[in-house]
Each structure stands twice: as C-alpha cells, then as structure tokens.
PDB file of C-alpha atoms in Angstrom:
ATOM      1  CA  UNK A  24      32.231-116.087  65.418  1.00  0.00           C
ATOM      2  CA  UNK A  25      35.420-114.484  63.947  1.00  0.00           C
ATOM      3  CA  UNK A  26      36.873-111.962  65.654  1.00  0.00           C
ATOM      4  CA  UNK A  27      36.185-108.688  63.309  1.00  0.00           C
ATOM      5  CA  UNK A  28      32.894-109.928  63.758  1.00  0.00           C
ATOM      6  CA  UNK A  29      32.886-110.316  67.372  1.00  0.00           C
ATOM      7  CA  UNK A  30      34.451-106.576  67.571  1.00  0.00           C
ATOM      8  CA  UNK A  31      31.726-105.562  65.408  1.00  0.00           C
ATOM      9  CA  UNK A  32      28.843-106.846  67.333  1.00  0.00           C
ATOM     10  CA  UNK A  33      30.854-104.775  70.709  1.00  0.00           C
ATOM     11  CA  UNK A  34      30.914-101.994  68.921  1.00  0.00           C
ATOM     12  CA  UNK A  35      27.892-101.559  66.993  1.00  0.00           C
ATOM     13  CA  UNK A  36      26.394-102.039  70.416  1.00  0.00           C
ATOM     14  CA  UNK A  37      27.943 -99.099  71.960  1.00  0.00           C
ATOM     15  CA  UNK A  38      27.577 -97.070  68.875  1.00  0.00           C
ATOM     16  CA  UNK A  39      23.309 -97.743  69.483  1.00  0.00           C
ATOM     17  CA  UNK A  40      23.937 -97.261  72.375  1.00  0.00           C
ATOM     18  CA  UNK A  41      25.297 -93.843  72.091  1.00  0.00           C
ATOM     19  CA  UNK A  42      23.731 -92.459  69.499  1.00  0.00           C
ATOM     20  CA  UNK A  43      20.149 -93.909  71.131  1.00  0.00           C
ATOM     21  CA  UNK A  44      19.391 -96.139  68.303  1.00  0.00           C
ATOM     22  CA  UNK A  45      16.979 -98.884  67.936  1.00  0.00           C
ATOM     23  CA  UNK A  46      17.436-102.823  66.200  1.00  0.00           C
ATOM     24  CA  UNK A  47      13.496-101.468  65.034  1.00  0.00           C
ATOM     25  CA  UNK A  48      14.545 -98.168  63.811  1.00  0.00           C
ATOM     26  CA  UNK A  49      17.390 -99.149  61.908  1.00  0.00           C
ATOM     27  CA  UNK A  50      15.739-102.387  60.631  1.00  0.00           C
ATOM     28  CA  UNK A  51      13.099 -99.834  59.299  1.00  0.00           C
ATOM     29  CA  UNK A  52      15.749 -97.738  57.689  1.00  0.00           C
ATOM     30  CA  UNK A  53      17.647-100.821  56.215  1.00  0.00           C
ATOM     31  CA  UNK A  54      13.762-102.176  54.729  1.00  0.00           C
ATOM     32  CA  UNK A  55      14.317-105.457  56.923  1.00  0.00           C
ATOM     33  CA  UNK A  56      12.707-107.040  59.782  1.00  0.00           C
ATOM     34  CA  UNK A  57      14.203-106.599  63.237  1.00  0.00           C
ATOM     35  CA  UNK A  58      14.445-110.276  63.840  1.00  0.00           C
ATOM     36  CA  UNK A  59      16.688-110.710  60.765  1.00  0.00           C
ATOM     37  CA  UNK A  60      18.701-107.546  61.406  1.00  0.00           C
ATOM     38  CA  UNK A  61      19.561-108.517  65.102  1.00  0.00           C
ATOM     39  CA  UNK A  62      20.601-112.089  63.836  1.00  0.00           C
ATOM     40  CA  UNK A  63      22.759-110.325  61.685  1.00  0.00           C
ATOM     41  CA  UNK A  64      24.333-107.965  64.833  1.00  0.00           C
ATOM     42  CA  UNK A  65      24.935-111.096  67.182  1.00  0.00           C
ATOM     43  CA  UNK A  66      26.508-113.087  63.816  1.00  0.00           C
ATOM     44  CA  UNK A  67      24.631-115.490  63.423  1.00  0.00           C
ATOM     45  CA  UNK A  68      23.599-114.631  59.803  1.00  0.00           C
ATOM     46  CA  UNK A  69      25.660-112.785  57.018  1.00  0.00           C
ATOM     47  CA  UNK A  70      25.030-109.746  55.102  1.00  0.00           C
ATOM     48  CA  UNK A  71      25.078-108.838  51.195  1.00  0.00           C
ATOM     49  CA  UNK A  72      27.937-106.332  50.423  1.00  0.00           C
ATOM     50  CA  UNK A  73      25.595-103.601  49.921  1.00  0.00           C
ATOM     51  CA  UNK A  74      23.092-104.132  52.697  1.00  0.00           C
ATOM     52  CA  UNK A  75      26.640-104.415  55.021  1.00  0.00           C
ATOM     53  CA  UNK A  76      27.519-100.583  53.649  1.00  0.00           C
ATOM     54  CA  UNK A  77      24.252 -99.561  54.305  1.00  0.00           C
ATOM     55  CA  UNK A  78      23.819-100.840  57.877  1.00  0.00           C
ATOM     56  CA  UNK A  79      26.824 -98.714  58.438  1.00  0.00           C
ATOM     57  CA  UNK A  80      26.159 -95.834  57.041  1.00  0.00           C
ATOM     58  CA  UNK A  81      22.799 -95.993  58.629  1.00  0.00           C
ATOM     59  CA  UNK A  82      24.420 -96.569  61.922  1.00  0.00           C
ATOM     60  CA  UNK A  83      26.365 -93.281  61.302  1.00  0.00           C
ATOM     61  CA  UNK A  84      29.617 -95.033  61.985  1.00  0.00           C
ATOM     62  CA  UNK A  85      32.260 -93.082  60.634  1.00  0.00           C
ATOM     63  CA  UNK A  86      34.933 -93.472  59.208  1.00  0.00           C
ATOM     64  CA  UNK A  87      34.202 -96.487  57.961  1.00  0.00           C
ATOM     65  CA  UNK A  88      35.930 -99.871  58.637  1.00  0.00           C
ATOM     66  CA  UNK A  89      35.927-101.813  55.748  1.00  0.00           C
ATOM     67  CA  UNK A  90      37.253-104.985  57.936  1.00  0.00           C
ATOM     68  CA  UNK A  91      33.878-105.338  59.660  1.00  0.00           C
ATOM     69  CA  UNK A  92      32.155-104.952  56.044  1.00  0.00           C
ATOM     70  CA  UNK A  93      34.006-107.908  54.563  1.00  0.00           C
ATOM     71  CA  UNK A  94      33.095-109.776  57.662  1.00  0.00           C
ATOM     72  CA  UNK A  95      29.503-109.129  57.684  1.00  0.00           C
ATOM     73  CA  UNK A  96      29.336-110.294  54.347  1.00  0.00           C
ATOM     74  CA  UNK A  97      30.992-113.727  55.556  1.00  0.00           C
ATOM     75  CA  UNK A  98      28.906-116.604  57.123  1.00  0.00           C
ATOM     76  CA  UNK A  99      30.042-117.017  59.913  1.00  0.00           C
ATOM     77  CA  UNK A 100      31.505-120.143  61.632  1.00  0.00           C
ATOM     78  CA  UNK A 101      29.217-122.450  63.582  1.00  0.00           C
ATOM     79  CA  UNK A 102      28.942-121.308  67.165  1.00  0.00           C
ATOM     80  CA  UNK A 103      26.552-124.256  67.830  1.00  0.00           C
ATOM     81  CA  UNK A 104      27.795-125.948  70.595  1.00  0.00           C
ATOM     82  CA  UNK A 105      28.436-122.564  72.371  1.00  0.00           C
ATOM     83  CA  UNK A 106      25.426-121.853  72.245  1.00  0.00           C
ATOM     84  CA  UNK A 107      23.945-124.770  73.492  1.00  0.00           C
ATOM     85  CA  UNK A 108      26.215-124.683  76.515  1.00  0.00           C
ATOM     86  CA  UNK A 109      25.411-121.339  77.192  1.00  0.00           C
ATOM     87  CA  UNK A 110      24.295-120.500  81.230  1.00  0.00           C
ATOM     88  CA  UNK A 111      23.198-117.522  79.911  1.00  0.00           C
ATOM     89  CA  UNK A 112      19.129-117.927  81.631  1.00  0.00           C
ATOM     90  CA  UNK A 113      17.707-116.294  78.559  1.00  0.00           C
ATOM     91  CA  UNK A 114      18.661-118.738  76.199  1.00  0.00           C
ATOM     92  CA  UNK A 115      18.301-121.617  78.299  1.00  0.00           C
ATOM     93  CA  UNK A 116      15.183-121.324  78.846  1.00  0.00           C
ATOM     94  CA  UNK A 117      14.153-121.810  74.747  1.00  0.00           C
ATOM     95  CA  UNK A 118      15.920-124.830  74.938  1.00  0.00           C
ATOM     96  CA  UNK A 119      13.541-125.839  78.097  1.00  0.00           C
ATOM     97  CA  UNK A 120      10.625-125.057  75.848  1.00  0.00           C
ATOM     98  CA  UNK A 121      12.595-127.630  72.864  1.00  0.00           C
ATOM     99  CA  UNK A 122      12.913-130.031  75.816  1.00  0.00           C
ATOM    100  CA  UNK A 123       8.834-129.938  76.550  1.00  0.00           C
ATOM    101  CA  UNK A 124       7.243-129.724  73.222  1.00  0.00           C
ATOM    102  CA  UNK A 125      10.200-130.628  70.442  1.00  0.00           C
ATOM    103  CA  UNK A 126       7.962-134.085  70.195  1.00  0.00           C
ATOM    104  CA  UNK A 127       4.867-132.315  69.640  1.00  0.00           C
ATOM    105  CA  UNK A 128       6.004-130.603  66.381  1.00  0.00           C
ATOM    106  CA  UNK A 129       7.106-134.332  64.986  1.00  0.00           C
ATOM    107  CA  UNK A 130       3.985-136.031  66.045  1.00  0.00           C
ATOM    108  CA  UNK A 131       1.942-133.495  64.468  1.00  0.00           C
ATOM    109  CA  UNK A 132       3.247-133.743  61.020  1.00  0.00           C
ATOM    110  CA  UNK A 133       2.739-135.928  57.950  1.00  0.00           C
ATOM    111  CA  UNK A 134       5.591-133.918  56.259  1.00  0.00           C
ATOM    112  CA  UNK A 135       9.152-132.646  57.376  1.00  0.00           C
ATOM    113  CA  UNK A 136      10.777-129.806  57.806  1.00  0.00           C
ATOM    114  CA  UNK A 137      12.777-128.688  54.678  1.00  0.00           C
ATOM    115  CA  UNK A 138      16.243-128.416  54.997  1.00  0.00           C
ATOM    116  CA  UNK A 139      16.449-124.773  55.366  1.00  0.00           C
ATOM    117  CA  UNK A 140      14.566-124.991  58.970  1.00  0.00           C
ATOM    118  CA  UNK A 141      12.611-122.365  60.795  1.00  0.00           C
ATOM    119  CA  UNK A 142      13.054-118.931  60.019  1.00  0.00           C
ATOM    120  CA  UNK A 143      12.612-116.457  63.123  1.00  0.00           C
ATOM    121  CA  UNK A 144       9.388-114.078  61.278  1.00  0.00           C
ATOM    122  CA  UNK A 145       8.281-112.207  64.211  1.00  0.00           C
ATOM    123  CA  UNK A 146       8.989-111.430  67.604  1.00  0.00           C
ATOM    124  CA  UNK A 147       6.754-108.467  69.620  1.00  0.00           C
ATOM    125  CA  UNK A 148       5.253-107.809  73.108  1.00  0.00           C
ATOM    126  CA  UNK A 149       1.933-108.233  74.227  1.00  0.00           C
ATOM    127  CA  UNK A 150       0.591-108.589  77.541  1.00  0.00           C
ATOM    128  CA  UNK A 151       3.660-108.100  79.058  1.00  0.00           C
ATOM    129  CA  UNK A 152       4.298-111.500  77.439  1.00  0.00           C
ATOM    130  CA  UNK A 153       7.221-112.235  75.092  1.00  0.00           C
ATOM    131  CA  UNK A 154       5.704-114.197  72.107  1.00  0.00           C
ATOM    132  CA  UNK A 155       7.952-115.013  69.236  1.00  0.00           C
ATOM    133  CA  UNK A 156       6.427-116.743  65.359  1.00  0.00           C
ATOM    134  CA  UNK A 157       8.523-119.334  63.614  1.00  0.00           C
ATOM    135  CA  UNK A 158       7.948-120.551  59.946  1.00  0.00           C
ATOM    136  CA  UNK A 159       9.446-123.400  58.084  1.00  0.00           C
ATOM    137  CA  UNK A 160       8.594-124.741  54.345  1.00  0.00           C
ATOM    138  CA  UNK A 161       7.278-128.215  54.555  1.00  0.00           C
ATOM    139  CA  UNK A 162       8.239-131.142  51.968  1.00  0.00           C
ATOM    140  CA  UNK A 163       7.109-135.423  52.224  1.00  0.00           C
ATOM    141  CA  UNK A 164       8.610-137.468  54.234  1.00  0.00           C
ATOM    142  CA  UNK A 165       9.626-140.913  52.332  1.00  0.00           C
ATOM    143  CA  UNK A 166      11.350-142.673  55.478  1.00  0.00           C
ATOM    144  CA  UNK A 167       8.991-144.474  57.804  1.00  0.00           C
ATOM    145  CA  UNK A 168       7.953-141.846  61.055  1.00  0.00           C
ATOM    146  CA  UNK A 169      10.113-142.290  64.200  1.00  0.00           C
ATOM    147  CA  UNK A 170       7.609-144.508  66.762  1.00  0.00           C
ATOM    148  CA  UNK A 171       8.773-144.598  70.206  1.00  0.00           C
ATOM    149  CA  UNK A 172       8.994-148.338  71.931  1.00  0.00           C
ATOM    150  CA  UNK A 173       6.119-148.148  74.205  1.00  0.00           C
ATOM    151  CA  UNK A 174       8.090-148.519  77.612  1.00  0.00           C
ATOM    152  CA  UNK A 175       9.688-144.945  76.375  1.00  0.00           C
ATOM    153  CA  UNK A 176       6.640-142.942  76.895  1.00  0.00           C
ATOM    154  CA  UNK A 177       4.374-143.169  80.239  1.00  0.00           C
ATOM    155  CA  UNK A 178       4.958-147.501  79.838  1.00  0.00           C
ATOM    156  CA  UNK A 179       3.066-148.006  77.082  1.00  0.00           C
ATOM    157  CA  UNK A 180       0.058-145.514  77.373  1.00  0.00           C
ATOM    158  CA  UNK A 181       1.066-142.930  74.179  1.00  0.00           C
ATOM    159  CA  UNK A 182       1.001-146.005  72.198  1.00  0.00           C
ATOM    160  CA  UNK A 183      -2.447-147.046  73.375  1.00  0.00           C
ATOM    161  CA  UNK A 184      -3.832-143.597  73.369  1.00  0.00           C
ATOM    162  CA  UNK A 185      -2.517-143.550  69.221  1.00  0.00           C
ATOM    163  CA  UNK A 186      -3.835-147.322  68.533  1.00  0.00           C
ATOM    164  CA  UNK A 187      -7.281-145.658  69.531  1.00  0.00           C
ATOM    165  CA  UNK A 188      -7.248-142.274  67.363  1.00  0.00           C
ATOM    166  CA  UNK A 189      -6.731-144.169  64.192  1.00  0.00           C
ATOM    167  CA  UNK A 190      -8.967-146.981  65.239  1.00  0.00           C
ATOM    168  CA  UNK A 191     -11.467-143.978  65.783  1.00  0.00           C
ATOM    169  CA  UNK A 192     -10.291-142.311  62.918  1.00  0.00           C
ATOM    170  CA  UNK A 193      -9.654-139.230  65.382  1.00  0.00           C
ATOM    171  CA  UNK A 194      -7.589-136.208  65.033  1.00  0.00           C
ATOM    172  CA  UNK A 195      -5.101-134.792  68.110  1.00  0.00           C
ATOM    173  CA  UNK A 196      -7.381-131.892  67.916  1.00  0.00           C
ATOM    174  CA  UNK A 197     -10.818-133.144  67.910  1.00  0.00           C
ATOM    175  CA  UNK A 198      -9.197-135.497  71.324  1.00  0.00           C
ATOM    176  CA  UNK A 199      -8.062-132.541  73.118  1.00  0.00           C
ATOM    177  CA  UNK A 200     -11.420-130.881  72.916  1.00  0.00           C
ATOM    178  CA  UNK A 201     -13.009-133.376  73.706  1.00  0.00           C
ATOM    179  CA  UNK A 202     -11.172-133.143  77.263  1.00  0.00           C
ATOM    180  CA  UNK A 203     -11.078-129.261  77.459  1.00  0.00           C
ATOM    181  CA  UNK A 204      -7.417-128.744  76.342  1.00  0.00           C
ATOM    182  CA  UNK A 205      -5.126-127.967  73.224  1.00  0.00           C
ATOM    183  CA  UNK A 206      -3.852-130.234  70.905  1.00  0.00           C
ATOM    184  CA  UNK A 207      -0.543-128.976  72.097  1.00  0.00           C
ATOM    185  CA  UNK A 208      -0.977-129.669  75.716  1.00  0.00           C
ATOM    186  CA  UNK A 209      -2.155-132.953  74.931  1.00  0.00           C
ATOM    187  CA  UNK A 210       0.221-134.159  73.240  1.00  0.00           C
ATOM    188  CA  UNK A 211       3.288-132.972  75.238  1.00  0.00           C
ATOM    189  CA  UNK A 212       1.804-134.199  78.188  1.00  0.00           C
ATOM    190  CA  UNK A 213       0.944-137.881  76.419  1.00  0.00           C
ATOM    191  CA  UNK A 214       4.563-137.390  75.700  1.00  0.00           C
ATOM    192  CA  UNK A 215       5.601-137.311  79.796  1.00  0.00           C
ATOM    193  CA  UNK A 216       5.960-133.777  79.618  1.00  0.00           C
ATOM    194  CA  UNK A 217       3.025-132.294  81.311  1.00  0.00           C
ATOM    195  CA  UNK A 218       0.978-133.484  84.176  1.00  0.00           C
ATOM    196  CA  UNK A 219      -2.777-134.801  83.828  1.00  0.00           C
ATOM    197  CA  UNK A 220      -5.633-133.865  85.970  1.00  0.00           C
ATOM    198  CA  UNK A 221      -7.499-137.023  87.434  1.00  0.00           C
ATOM    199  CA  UNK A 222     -10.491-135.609  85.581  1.00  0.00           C
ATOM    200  CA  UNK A 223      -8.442-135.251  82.254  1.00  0.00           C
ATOM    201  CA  UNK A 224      -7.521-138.797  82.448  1.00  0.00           C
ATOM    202  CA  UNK A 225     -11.078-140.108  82.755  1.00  0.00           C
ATOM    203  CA  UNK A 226     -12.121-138.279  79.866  1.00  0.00           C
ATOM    204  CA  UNK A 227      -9.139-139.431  77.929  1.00  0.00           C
ATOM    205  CA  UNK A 228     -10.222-142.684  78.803  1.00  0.00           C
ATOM    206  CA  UNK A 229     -13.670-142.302  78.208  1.00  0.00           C
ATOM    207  CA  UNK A 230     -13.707-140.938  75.277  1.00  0.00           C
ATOM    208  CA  UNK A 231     -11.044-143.720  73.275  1.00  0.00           C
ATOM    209  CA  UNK A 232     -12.888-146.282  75.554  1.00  0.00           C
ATOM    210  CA  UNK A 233      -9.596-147.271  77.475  1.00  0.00           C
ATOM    211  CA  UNK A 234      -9.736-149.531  80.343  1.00  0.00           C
ATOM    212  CA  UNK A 235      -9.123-146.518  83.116  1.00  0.00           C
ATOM    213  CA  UNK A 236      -7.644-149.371  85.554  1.00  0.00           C
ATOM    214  CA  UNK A 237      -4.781-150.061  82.967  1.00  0.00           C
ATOM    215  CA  UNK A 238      -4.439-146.658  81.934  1.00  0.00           C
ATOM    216  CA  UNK A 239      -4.892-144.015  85.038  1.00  0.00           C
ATOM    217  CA  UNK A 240      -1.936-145.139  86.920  1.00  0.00           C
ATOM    218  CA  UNK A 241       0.133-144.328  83.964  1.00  0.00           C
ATOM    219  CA  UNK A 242      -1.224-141.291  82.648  1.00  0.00           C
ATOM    220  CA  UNK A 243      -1.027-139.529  86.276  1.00  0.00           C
ATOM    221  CA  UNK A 244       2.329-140.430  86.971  1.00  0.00           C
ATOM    222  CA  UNK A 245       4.405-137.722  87.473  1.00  0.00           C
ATOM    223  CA  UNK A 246       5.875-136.337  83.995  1.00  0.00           C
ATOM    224  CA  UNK A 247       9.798-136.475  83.125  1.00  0.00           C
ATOM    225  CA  UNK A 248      11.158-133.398  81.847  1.00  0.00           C
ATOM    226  CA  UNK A 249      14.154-133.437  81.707  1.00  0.00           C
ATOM    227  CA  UNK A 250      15.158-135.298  78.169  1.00  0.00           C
ATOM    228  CA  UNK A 251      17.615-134.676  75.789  1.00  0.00           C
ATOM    229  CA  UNK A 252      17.015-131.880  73.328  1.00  0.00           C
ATOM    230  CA  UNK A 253      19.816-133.334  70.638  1.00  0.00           C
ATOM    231  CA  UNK A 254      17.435-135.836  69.468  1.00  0.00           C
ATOM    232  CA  UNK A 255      17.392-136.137  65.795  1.00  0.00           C
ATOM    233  CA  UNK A 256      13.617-135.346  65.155  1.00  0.00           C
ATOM    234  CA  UNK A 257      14.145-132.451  67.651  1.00  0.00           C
ATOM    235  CA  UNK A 258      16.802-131.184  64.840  1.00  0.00           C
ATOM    236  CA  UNK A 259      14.817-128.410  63.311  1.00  0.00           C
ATOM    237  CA  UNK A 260      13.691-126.219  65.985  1.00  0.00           C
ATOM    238  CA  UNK A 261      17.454-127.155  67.777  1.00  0.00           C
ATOM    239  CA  UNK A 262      18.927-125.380  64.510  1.00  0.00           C
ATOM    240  CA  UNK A 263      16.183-122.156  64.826  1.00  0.00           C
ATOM    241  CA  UNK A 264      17.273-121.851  68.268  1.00  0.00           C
ATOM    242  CA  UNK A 265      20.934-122.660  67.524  1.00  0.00           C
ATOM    243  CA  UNK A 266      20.637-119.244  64.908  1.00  0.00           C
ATOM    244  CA  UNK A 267      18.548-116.960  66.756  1.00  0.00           C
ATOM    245  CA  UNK A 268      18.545-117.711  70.634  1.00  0.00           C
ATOM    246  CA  UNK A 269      20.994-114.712  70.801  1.00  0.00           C
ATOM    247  CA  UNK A 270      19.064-112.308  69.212  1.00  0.00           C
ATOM    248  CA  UNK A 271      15.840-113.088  70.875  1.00  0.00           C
ATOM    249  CA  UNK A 272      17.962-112.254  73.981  1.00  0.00           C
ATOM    250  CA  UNK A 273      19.046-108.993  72.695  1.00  0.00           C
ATOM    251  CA  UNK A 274      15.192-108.585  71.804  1.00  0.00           C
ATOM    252  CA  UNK A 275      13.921-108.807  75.275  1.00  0.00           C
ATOM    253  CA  UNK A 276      16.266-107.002  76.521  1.00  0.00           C
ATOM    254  CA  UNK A 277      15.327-103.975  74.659  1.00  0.00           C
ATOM    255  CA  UNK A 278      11.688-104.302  74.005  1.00  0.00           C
ATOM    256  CA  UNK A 279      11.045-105.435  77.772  1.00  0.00           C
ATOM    257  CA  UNK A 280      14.486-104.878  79.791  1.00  0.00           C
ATOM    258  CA  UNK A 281      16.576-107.247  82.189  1.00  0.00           C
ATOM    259  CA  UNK A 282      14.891-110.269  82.571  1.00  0.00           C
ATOM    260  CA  UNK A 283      13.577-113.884  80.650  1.00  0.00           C
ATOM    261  CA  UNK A 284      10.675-115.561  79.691  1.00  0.00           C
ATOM    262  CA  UNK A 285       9.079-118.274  81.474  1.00  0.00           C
ATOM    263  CA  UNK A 286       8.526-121.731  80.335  1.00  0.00           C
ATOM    264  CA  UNK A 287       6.416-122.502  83.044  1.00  0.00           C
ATOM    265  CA  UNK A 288       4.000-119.322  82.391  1.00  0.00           C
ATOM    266  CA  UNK A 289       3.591-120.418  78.373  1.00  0.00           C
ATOM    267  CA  UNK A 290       1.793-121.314  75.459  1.00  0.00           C
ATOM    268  CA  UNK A 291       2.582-123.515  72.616  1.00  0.00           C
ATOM    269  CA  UNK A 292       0.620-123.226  69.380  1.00  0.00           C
ATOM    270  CA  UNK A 293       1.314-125.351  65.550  1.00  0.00           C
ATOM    271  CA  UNK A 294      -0.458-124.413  62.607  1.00  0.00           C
ATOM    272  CA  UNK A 295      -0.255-125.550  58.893  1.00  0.00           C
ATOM    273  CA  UNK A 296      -0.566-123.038  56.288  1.00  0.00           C
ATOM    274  CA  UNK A 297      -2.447-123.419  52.901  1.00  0.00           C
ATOM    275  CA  UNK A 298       1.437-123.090  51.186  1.00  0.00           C
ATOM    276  CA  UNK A 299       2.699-125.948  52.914  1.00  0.00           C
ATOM    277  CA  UNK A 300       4.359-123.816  55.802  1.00  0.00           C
ATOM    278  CA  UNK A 301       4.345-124.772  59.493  1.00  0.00           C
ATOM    279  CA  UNK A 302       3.700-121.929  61.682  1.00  0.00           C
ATOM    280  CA  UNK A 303       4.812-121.935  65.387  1.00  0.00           C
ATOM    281  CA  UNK A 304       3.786-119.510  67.828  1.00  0.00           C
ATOM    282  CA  UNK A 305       5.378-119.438  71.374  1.00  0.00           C
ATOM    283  CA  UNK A 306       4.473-117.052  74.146  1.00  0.00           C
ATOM    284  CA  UNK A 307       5.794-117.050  77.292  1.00  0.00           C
ATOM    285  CA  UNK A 308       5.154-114.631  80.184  1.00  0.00           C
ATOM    286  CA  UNK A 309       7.891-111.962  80.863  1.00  0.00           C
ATOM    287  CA  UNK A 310       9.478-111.835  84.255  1.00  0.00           C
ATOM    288  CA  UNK A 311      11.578-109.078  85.346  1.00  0.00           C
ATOM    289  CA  UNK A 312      15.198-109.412  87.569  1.00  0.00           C
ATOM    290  CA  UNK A 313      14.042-108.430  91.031  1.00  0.00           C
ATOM    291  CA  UNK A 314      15.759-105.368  92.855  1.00  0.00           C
ATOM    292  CA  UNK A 315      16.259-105.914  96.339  1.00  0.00           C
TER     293      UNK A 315
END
C-alpha cells in the first residue's frame, strides 16, 4: 500500500473514531455496501474520483487533502504476500478455513471461477456468530479437472469413494444424506480434512457397497490439516481473502469487538445460482479476548 494511502487509512480511522462514525453509516451515506467501503479504507480496492470526494466530505474531514484523493482513486500495489504472512489471529484464521475446505469448492464444480474471483457481498452478525457471503461469476472449464493421485488423499479411499458415485450415478449431496451430514463436511473430510465417526464410515461404505475391511482403516485415520493453501485450484478464494481479509478484521472488530472467529466452531455452505454464480456462505462462531 502506498504511503498517502497508508496515512489515509490512520487517519480516517481516528477521524471515525472521533467524530463516532460508523463503516455502516457512512457506507449508507456514500449508497455502497459496508464490505466494499471498508475494502476501500484498508486499500485494498480503489475509488472513482467522485465517490473519493464524497467519502471525504461525508467523513467531514476538513480541509481537504487532495493527496489522499488522488490516492484513493489509485489501485493500489499488491500487498499479497503481506498479507498472507500476516500473525495477525484474525486473518489467519480465514486462511485455516482455505486450508480445510479450499478442495471442496473445486470438487464441487463443473465450471471455474471467472477471472474476476469472489467478491466479498455480505458480512453481518447473527448468533453471536460472524458469518460472511462470497459470490463469484462462473464460466466452462476446457482443461481436464485436477484429480489427485490416490496415495494423496486418505491412500487411495477419495478415489474409491468417486469411482462409486459415478458408477451409482450419485451426487455429493444425495451421499452425505444418506450418512446424516452435508455435502460440505463430506467432502472435506474425504479430502483428510475432517475426522469420520466409525458409524459414518459404515454407512459410507454401505451405501457405495465398499469393502469396509479395505476402506475403514483409511477413512478413520486421523485427518491432515495442515496443507498448503497456495495450491493453484485453491487460487480463487486465496485472491478473496488476499483483498478482503483486512476488512473483515476491521468488521469484527466493530460489529462484535476484540476478538476472532473460530474455525473449529464453523460452517461451510456452496450453492449455485440460476445466473451461473457460486455462492459461499461461511459462519464461524465469535470468540471474545478473555480479561483476566
């Protein structure tokens, strides 16, 4: 980020803070959403020349500066790998939740993601949970689908457990009922991310007719989590992350105070819209910094 920009984002700050301001009110006044407006603050996304001269005049900052206008109106430079080797607990933990489920998204598309990635559409509180919507335009894919070698995923079982659903002509969804769970769940933990119950497995294998002897040992053995989240069909949701991890911080930190989300306490959902959109919904349970 340059530095008029990172002056601007210290001193917009203390100007909210202030003059009591809220990223909500003001992205009411400026007709935007607060997810794009706080992008904006933490510079992660630039401004038109007139929407710039509004969010100051808005923000009653006076006089003017017409340094920090110019250089909200500039993208700004890639602060990817800064990011990404943040400590900051906050954003570390939405790349944890990339690290769990970034296969799921892949393996549950026929399609990719367009170019121009996720877009953050909504973030809100509910439940004392912090639950954030993603969107992304969808376009076909003409180069063959990444398939793991089976000794990369629980030796061999994904690969079984795949062989079956098409043999079956099965979807991921009408599986994971069928053993009391969601697609999502299923798949990341088929993917060595989550950890089966005995009596998951024996469904699993039941209902694909798998031989349980081959197959049990390997499905209950203890999941791997920690994988690389730079792989390339991770790339999309590394890049919504990459643009908006910092404002979802500043987010929580106003909506719910000093604290992060879990993603251990947290739920994973995909959709597919009728335009050709995929919709993900993530919602992890707020926890508080203890005072002691």
């Amino acid at each position: 980020m340059s530095d008029a920009r990172t002056i601007f984002t210290k001193q917009f700050k203390e100007e909210m803070k202030k003059k009591h301001l809220s990223y909500r009110g003001l992205a009411e006044a400026l007709g935007r959403p607060v997810e794009w407006l706080v992008t904006v603050v933490v510079g992660n996304l630039a401004l038109s020349e007139s929407e710039a001269k509004t969010l100051w005049e808005k923000a009653s900052f006076s006089p003017r500066d017409e340094k920090f206008i110019s250089a909200l109106t500039k993208l700004p430079e890639a602060a990817l790998d800064g990011i990404r080797r943040s400590r900051d607990p906050v954003i570390y933990r939405l790349y944890e939740v990339l690290s769990l489920y970034g296969g799921v998204v892949r393996e549950l598309l026929n399609e990719k993601v367009d170019e121009t990635g996720f877009t953050l559409l909504k973030f809100f509180e509910e439940d004392g949970r912090v639950n954030t919507v993603w969107s992304a335009k969808l376009q076909p894919v003409n180069e063959p689908k990444h398939i793991p070698q089976q000794s990369e995923i629980r030796h061999g079982a994904f690969a079984g457990v795949k062989a079956k659903k098409l043999e079956k002509n099965l979807t991921w969804e009408a599986i994971a009922a069928g053993i009391g769970r969601s697609k999502e769940w299923l798949l990341a933990a088929l993917l060595n991310r989550m950890l089966f119950h005995e009596d998951e497995a024996k469904k699993l294998c039941s209902l694909l007719d798998l031989d349980s002897e081959a197959y049990m040992k390997n499905l209950l053995a203890p999941p791997e989590r920690g994988c690389s989240i730079y792989k390339h069909i991770y790339m999309p949701q590394n890049q919504a992350v990459d643009t908006y991890a910092t404002a979802i911080k500043e987010m929580i930190m106003e909506d719910f105070g000093d604290g992060i989300m879990s993603a251990v306490n947290f739920e994973f959902r995909v959709d597919i819209t009728d335009d050709d959109r995929i919709k993900m919904s993530w919602s992890g349970k707020f926890l508080p910094y203890k005072s002691y």
